[in-house]
């Protein structure tokens, strides 16, 4: 059974940083595309970042603009999202997601694509 457990969310001021973690179990994380999506109240879910099974390729939503970095530690079955220069617009529930195999075209752009989701971790950025 696929399980994804997010942690690391919290409240920060604008300009601050957070590191989100997604601990995976119940499947071969090293063979799976993994990523982060977010959803703010009243808005549609959107893709934030994704990383290929081997960690060699990363993908980002256009709004990231160099502020976020996704990485994975295969030995720990964990994916991280390092977020810098946070803005109030980054306030949202952040969800970890995964699918077996490579990150296919459009996986990050289509929030309906992933089959497996975590419960989410809240990020709140104050001005």
XYZ file of C-alpha atoms in Angstrom:
127
model
C 0.000 0.000 0.000
C 1.407 3.339 -1.073
C 1.831 5.749 1.801
C 3.141 9.289 1.646
C 3.681 11.323 4.790
C 4.413 15.032 4.486
C 6.011 17.156 7.169
C 7.793 20.459 7.554
C 4.988 22.902 6.950
C 4.435 25.872 9.204
C 4.074 29.619 9.417
C 6.803 31.958 8.225
C 7.152 35.574 7.281
C 7.593 36.690 3.702
C 11.144 36.132 2.557
C 11.587 33.158 4.844
C 12.354 29.530 4.059
C 10.906 26.125 4.752
C 11.851 22.569 3.903
C 9.065 20.111 3.288
C 9.673 16.379 3.511
C 7.714 13.504 2.020
C 8.463 10.087 3.454
C 7.388 7.237 1.193
C 6.572 3.646 2.055
C 4.800 0.660 0.576
C 6.305 0.982 -2.879
C 9.608 1.339 -4.705
C 10.124 5.066 -4.386
C 13.361 4.942 -6.366
C 11.394 3.786 -9.397
C 8.707 6.398 -9.172
C 8.127 9.955 -10.237
C 7.488 12.033 -7.143
C 6.380 15.600 -6.783
C 4.655 18.361 -4.893
C 1.372 20.046 -5.613
C -0.370 22.782 -3.705
C -3.851 24.111 -3.256
C -4.864 27.425 -1.763
C -8.407 28.111 -0.530
C -10.693 28.854 -3.430
C -8.058 27.970 -6.009
C -7.330 24.937 -8.134
C -4.579 22.528 -7.239
C -1.360 23.277 -9.115
C 1.927 21.508 -9.673
C 4.934 22.861 -7.780
C 7.827 20.536 -8.546
C 8.572 16.980 -9.615
C 11.633 14.766 -9.698
C 12.419 11.747 -11.840
C 12.926 8.271 -10.341
C 16.708 8.556 -10.463
C 16.693 12.164 -9.369
C 18.460 13.326 -12.499
C 15.619 15.397 -13.866
C 13.523 18.013 -12.101
C 10.502 19.982 -13.179
C 8.997 23.148 -11.747
C 5.860 25.185 -12.024
C 6.343 28.516 -13.738
C 5.654 30.492 -10.577
C 8.618 28.903 -8.769
C 11.161 31.022 -10.675
C 14.229 29.598 -8.982
C 12.920 29.916 -5.436
C 12.226 26.226 -4.784
C 14.391 23.132 -5.159
C 13.164 19.548 -5.179
C 15.514 16.737 -4.216
C 15.329 13.128 -3.127
C 17.266 10.843 -0.857
C 16.764 7.389 -2.323
C 18.316 5.678 0.694
C 15.669 7.270 2.926
C 12.765 7.005 0.476
C 12.252 10.710 1.036
C 11.651 13.670 -1.241
C 12.275 17.223 -0.130
C 11.047 20.617 -1.252
C 13.336 23.447 -0.226
C 11.459 26.722 -0.432
C 13.205 30.078 -0.251
C 12.024 33.665 -0.666
C 8.523 32.671 0.311
C 5.671 34.993 -0.546
C 2.151 35.301 0.869
C 0.924 33.862 -2.456
C 2.733 30.630 -1.554
C 0.259 30.062 1.272
C -1.439 26.736 0.573
C -1.755 23.109 1.539
C 1.177 21.281 -0.020
C 0.677 17.679 -1.107
C 3.181 15.019 -2.012
C 2.238 12.789 -4.932
C 3.703 9.878 -6.808
C 3.226 7.546 -9.747
C 5.341 4.583 -10.810
C 7.767 5.119 -13.641
C 9.119 8.309 -15.182
C 7.516 11.719 -14.890
C 5.600 11.698 -18.149
C 4.912 14.777 -20.155
C 2.372 16.948 -18.449
C 2.452 15.091 -15.120
C 3.184 18.244 -13.162
C 0.915 20.419 -15.294
C -2.113 18.202 -14.715
C -3.051 17.996 -11.010
C -5.403 15.142 -11.857
C -2.533 12.959 -13.096
C -1.077 11.459 -9.922
C -2.707 8.352 -8.533
C -1.207 8.511 -5.061
C -1.389 11.404 -2.633
C -0.336 12.292 0.876
C -2.533 14.104 3.377
C -0.792 17.429 2.930
C 1.086 19.907 5.083
C 0.038 23.522 5.538
C 2.332 26.383 4.595
C 1.340 29.879 5.685
C 3.363 32.923 4.686
C 2.574 36.243 6.310
C 3.476 39.648 4.930
